[in-house]
CSV table of C-alpha atoms in Angstrom, one decimal:
chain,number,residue,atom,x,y,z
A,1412,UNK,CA,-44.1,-53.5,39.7
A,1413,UNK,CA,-46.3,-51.7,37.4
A,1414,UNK,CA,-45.7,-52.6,34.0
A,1415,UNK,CA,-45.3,-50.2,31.1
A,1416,UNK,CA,-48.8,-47.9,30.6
A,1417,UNK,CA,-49.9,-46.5,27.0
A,1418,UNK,CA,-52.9,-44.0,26.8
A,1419,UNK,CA,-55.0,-44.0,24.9
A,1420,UNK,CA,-55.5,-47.6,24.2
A,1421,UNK,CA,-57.9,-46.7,21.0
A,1422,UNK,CA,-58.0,-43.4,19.0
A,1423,UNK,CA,-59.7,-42.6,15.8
A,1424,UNK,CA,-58.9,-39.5,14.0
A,1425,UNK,CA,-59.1,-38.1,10.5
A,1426,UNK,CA,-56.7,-37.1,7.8
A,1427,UNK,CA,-54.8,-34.3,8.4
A,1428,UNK,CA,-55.2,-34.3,12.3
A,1429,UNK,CA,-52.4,-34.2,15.0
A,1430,UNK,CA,-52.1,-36.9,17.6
A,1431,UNK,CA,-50.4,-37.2,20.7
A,1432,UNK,CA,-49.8,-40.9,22.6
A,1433,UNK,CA,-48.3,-41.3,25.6
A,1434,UNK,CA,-46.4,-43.7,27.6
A,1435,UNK,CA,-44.6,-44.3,30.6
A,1436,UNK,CA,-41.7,-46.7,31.3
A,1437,UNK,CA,-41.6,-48.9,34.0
A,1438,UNK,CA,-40.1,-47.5,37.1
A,1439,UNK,CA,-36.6,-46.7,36.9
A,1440,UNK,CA,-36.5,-47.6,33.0
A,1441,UNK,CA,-34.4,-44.4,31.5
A,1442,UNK,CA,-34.9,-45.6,28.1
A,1443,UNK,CA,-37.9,-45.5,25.8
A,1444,UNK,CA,-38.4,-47.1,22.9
A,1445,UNK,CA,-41.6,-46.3,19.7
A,1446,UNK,CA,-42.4,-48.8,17.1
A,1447,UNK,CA,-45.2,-49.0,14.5
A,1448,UNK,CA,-46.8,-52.1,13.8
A,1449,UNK,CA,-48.9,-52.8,10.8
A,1450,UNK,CA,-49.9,-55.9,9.4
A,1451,UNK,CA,-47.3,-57.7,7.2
A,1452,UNK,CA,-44.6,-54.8,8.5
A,1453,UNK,CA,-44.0,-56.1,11.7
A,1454,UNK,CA,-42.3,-53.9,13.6
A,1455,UNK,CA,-40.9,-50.8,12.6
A,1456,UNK,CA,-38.5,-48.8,14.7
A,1457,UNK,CA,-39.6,-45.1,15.0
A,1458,UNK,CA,-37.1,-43.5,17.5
A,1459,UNK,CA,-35.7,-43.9,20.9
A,1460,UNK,CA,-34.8,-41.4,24.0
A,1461,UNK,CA,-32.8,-41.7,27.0
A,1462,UNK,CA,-32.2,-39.1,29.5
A,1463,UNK,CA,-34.7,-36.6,27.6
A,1464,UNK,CA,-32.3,-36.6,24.5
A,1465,UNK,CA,-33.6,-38.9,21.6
A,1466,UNK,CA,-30.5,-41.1,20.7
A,1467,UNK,CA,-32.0,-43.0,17.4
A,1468,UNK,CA,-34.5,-42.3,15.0
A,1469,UNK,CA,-36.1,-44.7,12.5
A,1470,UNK,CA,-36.9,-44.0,8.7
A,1471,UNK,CA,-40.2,-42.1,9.4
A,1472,UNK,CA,-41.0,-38.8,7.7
A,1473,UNK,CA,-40.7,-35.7,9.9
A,1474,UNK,CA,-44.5,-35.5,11.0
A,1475,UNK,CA,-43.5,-38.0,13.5
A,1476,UNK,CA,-42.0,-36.4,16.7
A,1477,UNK,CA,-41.4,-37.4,20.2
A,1478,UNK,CA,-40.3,-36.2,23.4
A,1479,UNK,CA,-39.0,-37.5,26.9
A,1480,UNK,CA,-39.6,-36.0,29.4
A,1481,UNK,CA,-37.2,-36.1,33.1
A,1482,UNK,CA,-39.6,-38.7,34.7
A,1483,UNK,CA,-38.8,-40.7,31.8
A,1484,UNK,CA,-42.3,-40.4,30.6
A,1485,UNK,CA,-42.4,-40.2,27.0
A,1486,UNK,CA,-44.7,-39.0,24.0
A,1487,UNK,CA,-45.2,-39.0,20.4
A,1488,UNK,CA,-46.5,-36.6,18.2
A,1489,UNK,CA,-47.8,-37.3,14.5
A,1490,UNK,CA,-49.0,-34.3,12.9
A,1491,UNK,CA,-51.2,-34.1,9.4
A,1492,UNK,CA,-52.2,-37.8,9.9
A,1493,UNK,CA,-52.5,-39.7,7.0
A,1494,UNK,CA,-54.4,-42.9,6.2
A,1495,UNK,CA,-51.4,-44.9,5.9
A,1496,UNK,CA,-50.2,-44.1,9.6
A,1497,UNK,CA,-53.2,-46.3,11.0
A,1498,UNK,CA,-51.5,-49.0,12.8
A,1499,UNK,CA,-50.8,-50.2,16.6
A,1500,UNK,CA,-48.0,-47.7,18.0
A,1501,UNK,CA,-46.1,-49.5,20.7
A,1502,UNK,CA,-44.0,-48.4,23.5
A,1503,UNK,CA,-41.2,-50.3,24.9
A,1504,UNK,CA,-38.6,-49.2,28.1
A,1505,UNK,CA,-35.2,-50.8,29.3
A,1506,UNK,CA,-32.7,-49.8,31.8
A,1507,UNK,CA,-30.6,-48.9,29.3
A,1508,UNK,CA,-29.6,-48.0,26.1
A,1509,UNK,CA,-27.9,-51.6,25.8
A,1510,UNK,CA,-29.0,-53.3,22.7
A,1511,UNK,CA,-28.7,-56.7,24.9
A,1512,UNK,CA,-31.1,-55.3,27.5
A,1513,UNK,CA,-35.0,-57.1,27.3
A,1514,UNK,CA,-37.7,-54.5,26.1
A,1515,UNK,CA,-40.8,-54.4,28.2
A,1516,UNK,CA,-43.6,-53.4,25.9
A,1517,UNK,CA,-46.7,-51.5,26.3
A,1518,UNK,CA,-50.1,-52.2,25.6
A,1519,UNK,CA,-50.3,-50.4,22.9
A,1520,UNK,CA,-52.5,-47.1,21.3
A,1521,UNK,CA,-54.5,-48.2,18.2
A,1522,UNK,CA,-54.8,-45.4,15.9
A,1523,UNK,CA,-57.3,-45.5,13.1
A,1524,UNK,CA,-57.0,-42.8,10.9
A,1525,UNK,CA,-60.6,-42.3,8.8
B,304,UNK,CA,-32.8,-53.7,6.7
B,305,UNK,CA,-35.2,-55.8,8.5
B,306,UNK,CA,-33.9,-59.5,8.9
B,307,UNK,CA,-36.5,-62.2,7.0
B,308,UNK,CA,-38.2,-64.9,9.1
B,309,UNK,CA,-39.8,-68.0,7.6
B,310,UNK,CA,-42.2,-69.3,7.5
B,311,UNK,CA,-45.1,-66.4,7.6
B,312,UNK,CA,-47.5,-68.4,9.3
B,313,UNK,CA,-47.4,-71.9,10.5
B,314,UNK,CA,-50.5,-74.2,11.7
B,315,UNK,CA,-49.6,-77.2,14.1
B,316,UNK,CA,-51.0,-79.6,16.6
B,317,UNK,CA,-50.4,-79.9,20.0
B,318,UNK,CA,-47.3,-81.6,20.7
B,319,UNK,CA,-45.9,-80.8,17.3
B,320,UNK,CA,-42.6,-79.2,16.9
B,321,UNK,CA,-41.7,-76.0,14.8
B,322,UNK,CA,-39.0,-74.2,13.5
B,323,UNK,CA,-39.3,-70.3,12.9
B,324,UNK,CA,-35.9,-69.2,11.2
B,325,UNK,CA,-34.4,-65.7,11.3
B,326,UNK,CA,-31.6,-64.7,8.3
B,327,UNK,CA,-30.0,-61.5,7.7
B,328,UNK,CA,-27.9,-60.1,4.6
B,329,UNK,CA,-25.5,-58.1,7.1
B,330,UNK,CA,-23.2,-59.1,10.3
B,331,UNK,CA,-25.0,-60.0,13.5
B,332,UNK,CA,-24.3,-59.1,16.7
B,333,UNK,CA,-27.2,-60.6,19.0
B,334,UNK,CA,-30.3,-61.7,18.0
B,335,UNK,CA,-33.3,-61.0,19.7
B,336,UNK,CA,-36.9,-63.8,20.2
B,337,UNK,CA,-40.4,-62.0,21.4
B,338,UNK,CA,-43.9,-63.3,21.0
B,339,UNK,CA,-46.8,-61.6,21.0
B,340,UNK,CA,-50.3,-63.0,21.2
B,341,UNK,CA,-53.4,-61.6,20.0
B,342,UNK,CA,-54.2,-58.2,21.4
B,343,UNK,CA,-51.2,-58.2,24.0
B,344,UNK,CA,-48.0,-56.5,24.2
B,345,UNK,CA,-44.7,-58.5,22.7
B,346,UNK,CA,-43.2,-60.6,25.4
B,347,UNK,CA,-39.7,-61.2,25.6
B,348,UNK,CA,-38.3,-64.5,25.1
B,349,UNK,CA,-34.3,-64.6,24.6
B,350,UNK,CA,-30.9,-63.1,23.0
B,351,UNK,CA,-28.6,-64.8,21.7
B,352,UNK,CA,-25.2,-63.0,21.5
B,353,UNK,CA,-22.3,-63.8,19.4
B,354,UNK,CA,-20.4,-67.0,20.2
B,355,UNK,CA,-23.5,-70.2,18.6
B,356,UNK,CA,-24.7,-70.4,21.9
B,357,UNK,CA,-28.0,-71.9,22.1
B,358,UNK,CA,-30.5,-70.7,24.8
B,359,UNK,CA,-33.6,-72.2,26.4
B,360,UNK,CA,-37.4,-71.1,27.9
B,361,UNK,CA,-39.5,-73.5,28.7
B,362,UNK,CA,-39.5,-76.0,25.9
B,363,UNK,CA,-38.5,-73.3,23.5
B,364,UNK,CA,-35.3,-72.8,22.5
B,365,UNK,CA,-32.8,-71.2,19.4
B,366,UNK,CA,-29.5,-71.2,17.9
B,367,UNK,CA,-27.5,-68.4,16.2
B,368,UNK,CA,-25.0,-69.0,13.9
B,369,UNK,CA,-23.2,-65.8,13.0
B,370,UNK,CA,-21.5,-67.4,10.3
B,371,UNK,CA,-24.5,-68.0,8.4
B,372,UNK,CA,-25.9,-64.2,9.8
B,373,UNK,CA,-29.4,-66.5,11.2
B,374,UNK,CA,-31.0,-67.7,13.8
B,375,UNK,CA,-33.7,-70.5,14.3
B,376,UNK,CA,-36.1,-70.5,17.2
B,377,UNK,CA,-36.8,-74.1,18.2
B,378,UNK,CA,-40.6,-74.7,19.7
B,379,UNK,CA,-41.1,-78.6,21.2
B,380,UNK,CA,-44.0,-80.4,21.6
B,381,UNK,CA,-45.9,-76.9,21.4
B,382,UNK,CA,-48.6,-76.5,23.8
B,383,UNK,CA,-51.5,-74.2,23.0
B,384,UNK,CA,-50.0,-71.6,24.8
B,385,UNK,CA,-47.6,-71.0,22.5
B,386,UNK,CA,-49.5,-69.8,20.0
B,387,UNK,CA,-48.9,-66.0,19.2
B,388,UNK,CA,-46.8,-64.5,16.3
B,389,UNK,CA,-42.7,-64.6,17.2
B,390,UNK,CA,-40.5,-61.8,16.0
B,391,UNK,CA,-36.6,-61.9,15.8
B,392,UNK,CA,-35.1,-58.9,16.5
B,393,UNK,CA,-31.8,-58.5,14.9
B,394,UNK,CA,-28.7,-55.8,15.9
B,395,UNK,CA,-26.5,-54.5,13.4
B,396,UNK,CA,-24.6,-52.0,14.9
B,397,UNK,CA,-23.2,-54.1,17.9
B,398,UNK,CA,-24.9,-52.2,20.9
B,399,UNK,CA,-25.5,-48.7,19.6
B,400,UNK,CA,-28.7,-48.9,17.7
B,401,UNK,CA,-32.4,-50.5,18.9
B,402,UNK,CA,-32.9,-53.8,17.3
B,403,UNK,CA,-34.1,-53.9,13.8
B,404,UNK,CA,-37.4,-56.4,13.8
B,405,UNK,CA,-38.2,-59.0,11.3
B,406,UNK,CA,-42.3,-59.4,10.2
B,407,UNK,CA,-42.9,-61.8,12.8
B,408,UNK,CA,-44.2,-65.5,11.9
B,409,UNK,CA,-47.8,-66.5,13.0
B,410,UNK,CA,-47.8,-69.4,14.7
B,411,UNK,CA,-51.7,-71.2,15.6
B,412,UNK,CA,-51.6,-74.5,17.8
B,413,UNK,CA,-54.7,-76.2,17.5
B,414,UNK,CA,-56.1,-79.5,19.7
């Protein structure tokens, strides 16, 4: 069973750019979690869709958008990057929306912004 | 609110044990152990759910003690596979919100 696919893996970009990421769940995961993760922040919840409807968003600024789609696949948008959003962007899908479910994360997408 | 872990980083030998602890200033209602090592996605370990049960992987295990709103991860004679950096993901809202993650403890097991 494939596991859960993030592309791009690296991006660079500069300030005030837009950047999509992508990532899709494993098969038959509904749910699809985003998280940033910067050094000495750990994780940080950005938002969460199920069934094309975001259900829970994180304490992120409105540039940060994101969308499901009805394979599940998901992406996120940042739009007018700044320097401070340079950090590992990780995906994670569950079955559910269950809090007690396991998250399978992604890979990853590295975004430098310059 | 993120929950805090301690310690930050830790640095054993093989075979040594460790403790990575997990607290939180509000009411639990699971809490959650991934590790993540260098360059990989996190990996999921456990949950512990309301009720002090204690749960196992390998030689790793962890308690949670709602009372006290904290969990400890217990790592036994650590092999050098364990090394990574373990987060603790903590629910507040008892099942209707993602888990709220702490900033992870480095741990490095050398020969």
């Amino acid at each position: 069973k494939a596991g859960v696919t993030q592309t791009p893996r690296y991006l660079i970009k500069t300030r005030g750019q837009q950047v999509t990421l992508s990532c899709s769940p494993i098969s038959g995961h509904r749910s699809v979690s985003w998280y940033q993760q910067t050094p000495g922040q750990g994780l940080q919840f950005l938002f969460e869709y199920f069934s094309e409807t975001q259900r829970n968003k994180g304490n992120f600024p409105g540039r940060f958008s994101g969308r499901q789609f009805s394979n599940s696949r998901s992406e996120m948008n940042v739009s007018t990057l700044e320097l401070g959003d340079s950090a590992l962007y990780l995906c994670a899908s569950s079955l559910t929306v269950s809090t007690n479910e396991k998250l399978f994360f992604g890979s990853g997408t590295q975004l430098s912004v310059l | 609110q993120q929950p805090v872990q301690s310690p930050q980083a830790v640095i054993l030998r093989e075979g040594e044990d460790a403790v990575i602890n997990c607290s939180s200033s509000k009411a639990l209602y699971s809490v959650h152990w991934y590790r993540q090592k260098h360059g990989e996605a996190p990996v999921f370990l456990m949950i512990l759910l309301k009720g002090g049960e204690q749960k196992g992987h390998e030689k790793i295990s962890a308690s949670f003690n709602e009372k006290k709103q904290q969990s400890s991860l217990y790592l036994t004679a650590s092999q050098l596979s364990y090394s990574g950096t373990y987060f603790c993901g903590t629910d507040f809202s008892g099942g209707y919100q993602k888990v709220t993650f702490g900033t992870g403890t480095k741990l490095q097991v050398i020969p």
